[in-house]
Amino acid sequence: MFALYVGLAVAILLIVLNIVLSKLSFPKEGRILAIIVVLVGYIYWGFEPFAHHEMHPHVEDASYAFDGKQDIEALEHAGKDATETKAFWASMAKIAEHKGDAVAGKALVTANCTGCHSIKAEGFAEVMSDADAAVSYGVTPPDLSIAGRVYDRNFLIAFIANPVKAMHIEHKYPVGGEKVFPMPASDFMQPQEIADMVAYLADAASKVPAPKVKEGASEFEISKAANKEVFETACVRCHAMNYAGIQAKTSADAMSKYIGATPPDLSQYIRSRGDHYLHNFINDPQRKLPGTGMPRVGLNEKAQTQVVEYMTQIGDSKKDEREALGPKVLIYLTILAIFALLWKQKIWRDLH
Amino acid sequence: MINESRRGFMGKAFGAVAAVGAVASLVAMKKSWDPLPSVMAAGFTTVDLSKFTGNKLEIVKWQGKPIFILKMAADMPSVEKRSVKVGDNYYSVMIGLCTHLGCIPAYRDTTHDFKCACHGGEFDAAGVHKFGPPPRPLDIPPFTIKDGNTIVLGEAGAEYKALIASLSTDINKA
Amino acid sequence: MAEFEKANSIGEWFDQRLNVKAFTKVMMTEYWIPKEINFLWAMGALLVMLFKLLIITGIFLLMYYKPDVNMAFDSVNYTIMQEVGYGWLFRNIHGVGASVVFLIIYIHMFTAIYYGSYKKGREMIWLSGMLLFVLFSAEGFSGYMLPWGQMSYWAAYVITEIFGGIPFIGGDLVIWIRGNFYVADATLTRFFMLHVLLIPVVLIGAIAFHFYTLRFPHVNNEEGEFFDYKKESEKYLAGDKANSKVIAFWPDFLSKDFMVIAIFMIFFFYLVFYNNGFAMDPVNFDKADGMKTPAHIYPEWYFLWSYEVLRGFFFEIGGISGKDLGLMAFGFAQGIFLVLPWLDRSPMVKPANQRPVFKYWFWLLMADLFVLTIFGKLPPTGINAYVGFFASTTFLGLFISLPFLSKIEAKIVGGK
Ligand code: HEM
Ligand code: FES
């Protein structure tokens, strides 16, 4: 109804505009142009921004606090009991207050994590091949070399304590359900221990050198290599990036058993979803797509920006070229239009 | 004068013969757009029902369309009207495209119904629309039952005909 | 054959063989156009320019595009967009051009309706123009399928499905058009053929025909004035250009067209570089998947109004199902513009705003088309469905009432 009124309003507006402009003895062609610009602008507004606004309800922007606020709100909004979730995130906040000790953390990580996870940069090799790992665990466990740099600290704490809660995928792995998440919860550990482990991961990650690039590589290549490293850690266990020749580490078959869906190839996601959507989605998939199998991965702001930038560098690789060429073409066309105008005026001088 | 009319006649005769050729070639052109024999042969999908579990939706592909086959669990509300009995069990067999605008609805095993995410349409376990914009129940594809436990989609068997006949035309316009 | 004298210059050599001088006069320097026209009369030349851009960029796309359901998507989105030198530029121009060409077609059409340029001897111009509109629609529809994205697939699915509503033969017709039970490889290859060969060839012929129909009735002018072209052109040729009512096609008319084209190109390339999402829908950057529907299916913006007429009837009236009613209304909408010259029974050839009855009709039609277009994209739920119904019936009502309204106008203006 609303737009119907707008439609009629525009028609009336045009008539008024027409009358006013003619009273102002505005040149006729200018008047016609003004009307066409208003009409075209209105129709464009209608089928682009307005339609998008109607079809894709707004959600709040990404938040990197990882304090469970969004989850609690979502539960309350749906009229569900949020006490347990509240208690969980409150205790996580307590853990986060402890200052971790990397040395103590190293011992804990060696004892508790390296049975499944590799930390190649620290010399802990993979326990088995990707394919075998997918069979035994359901999904290939991530290498933790740069985990401390890529994932947010609060998220890592919550993740070690209770992975399913941290990743916001209780609907896939309900408590007491048939399917059990491959990584066990460690909420029995002492807060200090968890803080130590996270401190160690951060310390280990800070020692990993920037990925190697060819001698004399361009800035674009250097940033692409750095972004790729983050993308591979954060996304490639499940997703492929075919246009960069990257295959998912876990097979499609194993994935569909693991989360009940096959994760898409991300090559064109920067075009099909756009960077705004991607930022919101990666930050908390459930909010954008309730019921999705994709977990919250817990990237900190910098890592997430790098991931989205990498998706642009692969999926819209000519962006820089396009943005560099655009102004030149527009300037050229402006000059061309000026010459066209001058020539026309010369010809028409005799006609009036 | 005689000459004139003869020329007129010959001209028309030539035109008529040429028209026959043109029409004949149209037939050939029309044929070249027909679906190929290999496409027609692939118009059937055979599904073995023996491994199905109750209340778990299976989606198979038939003629490029998703087909929902849902085995009714014992505790599910009786929907005999639109279900087929194969062996001892009832199954819903339906084309999985929302009758509103063609989205693929999702099955919710807790509430035993289908929910279409596009505009919120809902169908019960037998595919009858119960909420939202869909104008009619999910369509039923032609099928036939073979060897007790196999269903062949694409062939209108006795069970299919009986099912369609039993439905009043207004709730199932295929 | 006549004797040929030895030519004294290259120009003369050609003139002897091709009669170049006379030809140029007839086609260019003594092809008369009225002087009282504004930039809306440059839309035709602009359309030619856009068509040329589409052909040229299409040729470059054609060198790397692969019409096969397994390869099409990547051939466009990887090979052309990421690898081929300036492939992205050709694709953006082609995609944006295909969309913007319809904007200009609509402006061109509604200019004709506004100034009454479809009657009193100009019926053939209008008919050939409508033929071009139909051909361009077919070209746009077939081209949209080629990148084989989700919107390519589902728009093709929904639109071909429409033919299923035709009584008796519908079901078989759909399968015949697709060459399969669903939109499949056979569908893609045959629409590829239509898109790059048959329709463009017919289009070129139709454009030539459109120009031919303009020749004798001459284009209309801002005041709808009829005057003696012979007298006015003599004035012009005698050097009194200022007082003549005509100008020459070349260089007078074209110099203005070129100016309009050049200015328009600034806007056009702005869209190509910075704002092409409206023409290259994000959803289409997901590969086609017949087992997964996008959340919203809608056609390109230029088909939205007729799509909304199709959807507008969502309930049964008098025992006819909503689907069939929608289909009939859709058929009506497709055909009705064609017979506009015979629906408008007022003899008046004047800008709409100077016509006592027609002006209301014209602006109402515009407003209605706007509403149809905007609601054509929105999901037809709740109130939207009723707006769609209301706007669709308004559309039908407007065209059904036009003969009567224009007859009333004829009375008022007394045959002028
Ligand atoms: C005459 C007007 C034409 C229109 C309205 C038109 C329209 C379109 C449209 C809408 C697309 C999809 C755009 C996209 O998503 O990129 C397309 C693609 C394509 N067109 Fe055209 N086209 C026209 C002429 C031509 C011609 C003359 C050729 C070849 C000689 C051609 C070759 C192609 C090819 C190869 C593609 C596929 C590549 C792609 O999707 O980017 N087109 N066309
Ligand atoms: S398509 Fe299912 S409700 Fe609209």
JSON list of N, CA, C and O in Angstrom, two decimals, chain A residues 69-104:
[
{"chain": "A", "resi": 69, "resn": "LYS", "atom": "N", "xyz": [26.20, -12.42, 24.19]},
{"chain": "A", "resi": 69, "resn": "LYS", "atom": "CA", "xyz": [25.06, -11.52, 24.24]},
{"chain": "A", "resi": 69, "resn": "LYS", "atom": "C", "xyz": [24.05, -11.83, 23.12]},
{"chain": "A", "resi": 69, "resn": "LYS", "atom": "O", "xyz": [22.84, -11.89, 23.37]},
{"chain": "A", "resi": 70, "resn": "GLN", "atom": "N", "xyz": [24.57, -12.07, 21.92]},
{"chain": "A", "resi": 70, "resn": "GLN", "atom": "CA", "xyz": [23.68, -12.34, 20.79]},
{"chain": "A", "resi": 70, "resn": "GLN", "atom": "C", "xyz": [22.88, -13.63, 21.00]},
{"chain": "A", "resi": 70, "resn": "GLN", "atom": "O", "xyz": [21.70, -13.71, 20.69]},
{"chain": "A", "resi": 71, "resn": "ASP", "atom": "N", "xyz": [23.56, -14.66, 21.55]},
{"chain": "A", "resi": 71, "resn": "ASP", "atom": "CA", "xyz": [22.88, -15.93, 21.74]},
{"chain": "A", "resi": 71, "resn": "ASP", "atom": "C", "xyz": [21.76, -15.80, 22.76]},
{"chain": "A", "resi": 71, "resn": "ASP", "atom": "O", "xyz": [20.68, -16.34, 22.59]},
{"chain": "A", "resi": 72, "resn": "ILE", "atom": "N", "xyz": [22.07, -15.05, 23.82]},
{"chain": "A", "resi": 72, "resn": "ILE", "atom": "CA", "xyz": [21.06, -14.88, 24.88]},
{"chain": "A", "resi": 72, "resn": "ILE", "atom": "C", "xyz": [19.87, -14.11, 24.33]},
{"chain": "A", "resi": 72, "resn": "ILE", "atom": "O", "xyz": [18.71, -14.51, 24.51]},
{"chain": "A", "resi": 73, "resn": "GLU", "atom": "N", "xyz": [20.16, -13.05, 23.59]},
{"chain": "A", "resi": 73, "resn": "GLU", "atom": "CA", "xyz": [19.08, -12.26, 22.99]},
{"chain": "A", "resi": 73, "resn": "GLU", "atom": "C", "xyz": [18.22, -13.11, 22.07]},
{"chain": "A", "resi": 73, "resn": "GLU", "atom": "O", "xyz": [16.99, -13.04, 22.10]},
{"chain": "A", "resi": 74, "resn": "ALA", "atom": "N", "xyz": [18.90, -13.95, 21.26]},
{"chain": "A", "resi": 74, "resn": "ALA", "atom": "CA", "xyz": [18.16, -14.78, 20.32]},
{"chain": "A", "resi": 74, "resn": "ALA", "atom": "C", "xyz": [17.22, -15.73, 21.06]},
{"chain": "A", "resi": 74, "resn": "ALA", "atom": "O", "xyz": [16.07, -15.90, 20.68]},
{"chain": "A", "resi": 75, "resn": "LEU", "atom": "N", "xyz": [17.73, -16.34, 22.13]},
{"chain": "A", "resi": 75, "resn": "LEU", "atom": "CA", "xyz": [16.90, -17.25, 22.90]},
{"chain": "A", "resi": 75, "resn": "LEU", "atom": "C", "xyz": [15.71, -16.51, 23.51]},
{"chain": "A", "resi": 75, "resn": "LEU", "atom": "O", "xyz": [14.57, -16.97, 23.43]},
{"chain": "A", "resi": 76, "resn": "GLU", "atom": "N", "xyz": [16.01, -15.37, 24.11]},
{"chain": "A", "resi": 76, "resn": "GLU", "atom": "CA", "xyz": [14.93, -14.60, 24.75]},
{"chain": "A", "resi": 76, "resn": "GLU", "atom": "C", "xyz": [13.91, -14.15, 23.71]},
{"chain": "A", "resi": 76, "resn": "GLU", "atom": "O", "xyz": [12.71, -14.18, 23.94]},
{"chain": "A", "resi": 77, "resn": "HIS", "atom": "N", "xyz": [14.43, -13.76, 22.58]},
{"chain": "A", "resi": 77, "resn": "HIS", "atom": "CA", "xyz": [13.54, -13.32, 21.51]},
{"chain": "A", "resi": 77, "resn": "HIS", "atom": "C", "xyz": [12.58, -14.44, 21.10]},
{"chain": "A", "resi": 77, "resn": "HIS", "atom": "O", "xyz": [11.42, -14.22, 20.81]},
{"chain": "A", "resi": 78, "resn": "ALA", "atom": "N", "xyz": [13.13, -15.68, 21.05]},
{"chain": "A", "resi": 78, "resn": "ALA", "atom": "CA", "xyz": [12.31, -16.82, 20.65]},
{"chain": "A", "resi": 78, "resn": "ALA", "atom": "C", "xyz": [11.47, -17.35, 21.81]},
{"chain": "A", "resi": 78, "resn": "ALA", "atom": "O", "xyz": [10.78, -18.36, 21.68]},
{"chain": "A", "resi": 79, "resn": "GLY", "atom": "N", "xyz": [11.56, -16.67, 22.95]},
{"chain": "A", "resi": 79, "resn": "GLY", "atom": "CA", "xyz": [10.77, -17.08, 24.11]},
{"chain": "A", "resi": 79, "resn": "GLY", "atom": "C", "xyz": [11.28, -18.34, 24.78]},
{"chain": "A", "resi": 79, "resn": "GLY", "atom": "O", "xyz": [10.53, -19.08, 25.40]},
{"chain": "A", "resi": 80, "resn": "LYS", "atom": "N", "xyz": [12.59, -18.62, 24.59]},
{"chain": "A", "resi": 80, "resn": "LYS", "atom": "CA", "xyz": [13.15, -19.84, 25.19]},
{"chain": "A", "resi": 80, "resn": "LYS", "atom": "C", "xyz": [13.93, -19.49, 26.46]},
{"chain": "A", "resi": 80, "resn": "LYS", "atom": "O", "xyz": [14.29, -18.33, 26.69]},
{"chain": "A", "resi": 81, "resn": "ASP", "atom": "N", "xyz": [14.21, -20.53, 27.24]},
{"chain": "A", "resi": 81, "resn": "ASP", "atom": "CA", "xyz": [14.92, -20.34, 28.50]},
{"chain": "A", "resi": 81, "resn": "ASP", "atom": "C", "xyz": [16.40, -20.09, 28.24]},
{"chain": "A", "resi": 81, "resn": "ASP", "atom": "O", "xyz": [17.07, -20.88, 27.58]},
{"chain": "A", "resi": 82, "resn": "ALA", "atom": "N", "xyz": [16.92, -18.98, 28.75]},
{"chain": "A", "resi": 82, "resn": "ALA", "atom": "CA", "xyz": [18.31, -18.63, 28.47]},
{"chain": "A", "resi": 82, "resn": "ALA", "atom": "C", "xyz": [19.20, -18.72, 29.70]},
{"chain": "A", "resi": 82, "resn": "ALA", "atom": "O", "xyz": [20.36, -18.35, 29.66]},
{"chain": "A", "resi": 83, "resn": "THR", "atom": "N", "xyz": [18.66, -19.27, 30.79]},
{"chain": "A", "resi": 83, "resn": "THR", "atom": "CA", "xyz": [19.44, -19.28, 32.05]},
{"chain": "A", "resi": 83, "resn": "THR", "atom": "C", "xyz": [20.77, -19.99, 31.88]},
{"chain": "A", "resi": 83, "resn": "THR", "atom": "O", "xyz": [21.82, -19.49, 32.31]},
{"chain": "A", "resi": 84, "resn": "GLU", "atom": "N", "xyz": [20.73, -21.17, 31.25]},
{"chain": "A", "resi": 84, "resn": "GLU", "atom": "CA", "xyz": [21.93, -21.97, 31.15]},
{"chain": "A", "resi": 84, "resn": "GLU", "atom": "C", "xyz": [22.98, -21.25, 30.30]},
{"chain": "A", "resi": 84, "resn": "GLU", "atom": "O", "xyz": [24.16, -21.19, 30.66]},
{"chain": "A", "resi": 85, "resn": "THR", "atom": "N", "xyz": [22.52, -20.70, 29.18]},
{"chain": "A", "resi": 85, "resn": "THR", "atom": "CA", "xyz": [23.43, -19.98, 28.30]},
{"chain": "A", "resi": 85, "resn": "THR", "atom": "C", "xyz": [24.03, -18.77, 29.01]},
{"chain": "A", "resi": 85, "resn": "THR", "atom": "O", "xyz": [25.23, -18.49, 28.90]},
{"chain": "A", "resi": 86, "resn": "LYS", "atom": "N", "xyz": [23.19, -18.09, 29.78]},
{"chain": "A", "resi": 86, "resn": "LYS", "atom": "CA", "xyz": [23.68, -16.93, 30.53]},
{"chain": "A", "resi": 86, "resn": "LYS", "atom": "C", "xyz": [24.77, -17.35, 31.51]},
{"chain": "A", "resi": 86, "resn": "LYS", "atom": "O", "xyz": [25.83, -16.73, 31.59]},
{"chain": "A", "resi": 87, "resn": "ALA", "atom": "N", "xyz": [24.51, -18.45, 32.22]},
{"chain": "A", "resi": 87, "resn": "ALA", "atom": "CA", "xyz": [25.46, -18.92, 33.22]},
{"chain": "A", "resi": 87, "resn": "ALA", "atom": "C", "xyz": [26.78, -19.30, 32.56]},
{"chain": "A", "resi": 87, "resn": "ALA", "atom": "O", "xyz": [27.86, -18.97, 33.05]},
{"chain": "A", "resi": 88, "resn": "PHE", "atom": "N", "xyz": [26.67, -19.97, 31.41]},
{"chain": "A", "resi": 88, "resn": "PHE", "atom": "CA", "xyz": [27.88, -20.39, 30.70]},
{"chain": "A", "resi": 88, "resn": "PHE", "atom": "C", "xyz": [28.74, -19.18, 30.34]},
{"chain": "A", "resi": 88, "resn": "PHE", "atom": "O", "xyz": [29.94, -19.14, 30.65]},
{"chain": "A", "resi": 89, "resn": "TRP", "atom": "N", "xyz": [28.12, -18.18, 29.72]},
{"chain": "A", "resi": 89, "resn": "TRP", "atom": "CA", "xyz": [28.94, -17.04, 29.27]},
{"chain": "A", "resi": 89, "resn": "TRP", "atom": "C", "xyz": [29.45, -16.21, 30.45]},
{"chain": "A", "resi": 89, "resn": "TRP", "atom": "O", "xyz": [30.54, -15.64, 30.39]},
{"chain": "A", "resi": 90, "resn": "ALA", "atom": "N", "xyz": [28.69, -16.22, 31.56]},
{"chain": "A", "resi": 90, "resn": "ALA", "atom": "CA", "xyz": [29.17, -15.52, 32.76]},
{"chain": "A", "resi": 90, "resn": "ALA", "atom": "C", "xyz": [30.43, -16.20, 33.27]},
{"chain": "A", "resi": 90, "resn": "ALA", "atom": "O", "xyz": [31.42, -15.54, 33.63]},
{"chain": "A", "resi": 91, "resn": "SER", "atom": "N", "xyz": [30.43, -17.55, 33.27]},
{"chain": "A", "resi": 91, "resn": "SER", "atom": "CA", "xyz": [31.62, -18.22, 33.77]},
{"chain": "A", "resi": 91, "resn": "SER", "atom": "C", "xyz": [32.78, -18.04, 32.80]},
{"chain": "A", "resi": 91, "resn": "SER", "atom": "O", "xyz": [33.94, -18.00, 33.21]},
{"chain": "A", "resi": 92, "resn": "MET", "atom": "N", "xyz": [32.49, -17.91, 31.53]},
{"chain": "A", "resi": 92, "resn": "MET", "atom": "CA", "xyz": [33.56, -17.65, 30.56]},
{"chain": "A", "resi": 92, "resn": "MET", "atom": "C", "xyz": [34.21, -16.29, 30.83]},
{"chain": "A", "resi": 92, "resn": "MET", "atom": "O", "xyz": [35.42, -16.14, 30.75]},
{"chain": "A", "resi": 93, "resn": "ALA", "atom": "N", "xyz": [33.36, -15.33, 31.16]},
{"chain": "A", "resi": 93, "resn": "ALA", "atom": "CA", "xyz": [33.88, -13.99, 31.45]},
{"chain": "A", "resi": 93, "resn": "ALA", "atom": "C", "xyz": [34.82, -14.05, 32.65]},
{"chain": "A", "resi": 93, "resn": "ALA", "atom": "O", "xyz": [35.84, -13.35, 32.70]},
{"chain": "A", "resi": 94, "resn": "LYS", "atom": "N", "xyz": [34.49, -14.92, 33.59]},
{"chain": "A", "resi": 94, "resn": "LYS", "atom": "CA", "xyz": [35.36, -15.11, 34.77]},
{"chain": "A", "resi": 94, "resn": "LYS", "atom": "C", "xyz": [36.72, -15.65, 34.34]},
{"chain": "A", "resi": 94, "resn": "LYS", "atom": "O", "xyz": [37.77, -15.18, 34.78]},
{"chain": "A", "resi": 95, "resn": "ILE", "atom": "N", "xyz": [36.69, -16.69, 33.49]},
{"chain": "A", "resi": 95, "resn": "ILE", "atom": "CA", "xyz": [37.95, -17.29, 33.03]},
{"chain": "A", "resi": 95, "resn": "ILE", "atom": "C", "xyz": [38.81, -16.23, 32.35]},
{"chain": "A", "resi": 95, "resn": "ILE", "atom": "O", "xyz": [40.02, -16.15, 32.56]},
{"chain": "A", "resi": 96, "resn": "ALA", "atom": "N", "xyz": [38.14, -15.40, 31.56]},
{"chain": "A", "resi": 96, "resn": "ALA", "atom": "CA", "xyz": [38.88, -14.40, 30.78]},
{"chain": "A", "resi": 96, "resn": "ALA", "atom": "C", "xyz": [39.62, -13.41, 31.66]},
{"chain": "A", "resi": 96, "resn": "ALA", "atom": "O", "xyz": [40.58, -12.78, 31.24]},
{"chain": "A", "resi": 97, "resn": "GLU", "atom": "N", "xyz": [39.19, -13.31, 32.93]},
{"chain": "A", "resi": 97, "resn": "GLU", "atom": "CA", "xyz": [39.87, -12.38, 33.83]},
{"chain": "A", "resi": 97, "resn": "GLU", "atom": "C", "xyz": [41.26, -12.89, 34.25]},
{"chain": "A", "resi": 97, "resn": "GLU", "atom": "O", "xyz": [42.11, -12.13, 34.66]},
{"chain": "A", "resi": 98, "resn": "HIS", "atom": "N", "xyz": [41.45, -14.23, 34.15]},
{"chain": "A", "resi": 98, "resn": "HIS", "atom": "CA", "xyz": [42.75, -14.79, 34.53]},
{"chain": "A", "resi": 98, "resn": "HIS", "atom": "C", "xyz": [43.79, -14.45, 33.48]},
{"chain": "A", "resi": 98, "resn": "HIS", "atom": "O", "xyz": [43.51, -14.51, 32.29]},
{"chain": "A", "resi": 99, "resn": "LYS", "atom": "N", "xyz": [45.01, -14.12, 33.99]},
{"chain": "A", "resi": 99, "resn": "LYS", "atom": "CA", "xyz": [46.08, -13.85, 33.04]},
{"chain": "A", "resi": 99, "resn": "LYS", "atom": "C", "xyz": [46.77, -15.18, 32.75]},
{"chain": "A", "resi": 99, "resn": "LYS", "atom": "O", "xyz": [47.19, -15.88, 33.68]},
{"chain": "A", "resi": 100, "resn": "GLY", "atom": "N", "xyz": [46.85, -15.56, 31.50]},
{"chain": "A", "resi": 100, "resn": "GLY", "atom": "CA", "xyz": [47.40, -16.86, 31.17]},
{"chain": "A", "resi": 100, "resn": "GLY", "atom": "C", "xyz": [48.92, -16.88, 31.19]},
{"chain": "A", "resi": 100, "resn": "GLY", "atom": "O", "xyz": [49.57, -15.87, 30.99]},
{"chain": "A", "resi": 101, "resn": "ASP", "atom": "N", "xyz": [49.48, -18.08, 31.41]},
{"chain": "A", "resi": 101, "resn": "ASP", "atom": "CA", "xyz": [50.93, -18.26, 31.41]},
{"chain": "A", "resi": 101, "resn": "ASP", "atom": "C", "xyz": [51.27, -19.23, 30.28]},
{"chain": "A", "resi": 101, "resn": "ASP", "atom": "O", "xyz": [50.89, -20.41, 30.31]},
{"chain": "A", "resi": 102, "resn": "ALA", "atom": "N", "xyz": [52.01, -18.74, 29.28]},
{"chain": "A", "resi": 102, "resn": "ALA", "atom": "CA", "xyz": [52.26, -19.51, 28.07]},
{"chain": "A", "resi": 102, "resn": "ALA", "atom": "C", "xyz": [53.05, -20.78, 28.37]},
{"chain": "A", "resi": 102, "resn": "ALA", "atom": "O", "xyz": [52.83, -21.83, 27.77]},
{"chain": "A", "resi": 103, "resn": "VAL", "atom": "N", "xyz": [53.99, -20.72, 29.30]},
{"chain": "A", "resi": 103, "resn": "VAL", "atom": "CA", "xyz": [54.83, -21.90, 29.56]},
{"chain": "A", "resi": 103, "resn": "VAL", "atom": "C", "xyz": [53.99, -23.03, 30.15]},
{"chain": "A", "resi": 103, "resn": "VAL", "atom": "O", "xyz": [54.03, -24.18, 29.70]},
{"chain": "A", "resi": 104, "resn": "ALA", "atom": "N", "xyz": [53.18, -22.67, 31.15]},
{"chain": "A", "resi": 104, "resn": "ALA", "atom": "CA", "xyz": [52.29, -23.67, 31.73]},
{"chain": "A", "resi": 104, "resn": "ALA", "atom": "C", "xyz": [51.33, -24.18, 30.66]},
{"chain": "A", "resi": 104, "resn": "ALA", "atom": "O", "xyz": [51.02, -25.37, 30.59]}
]
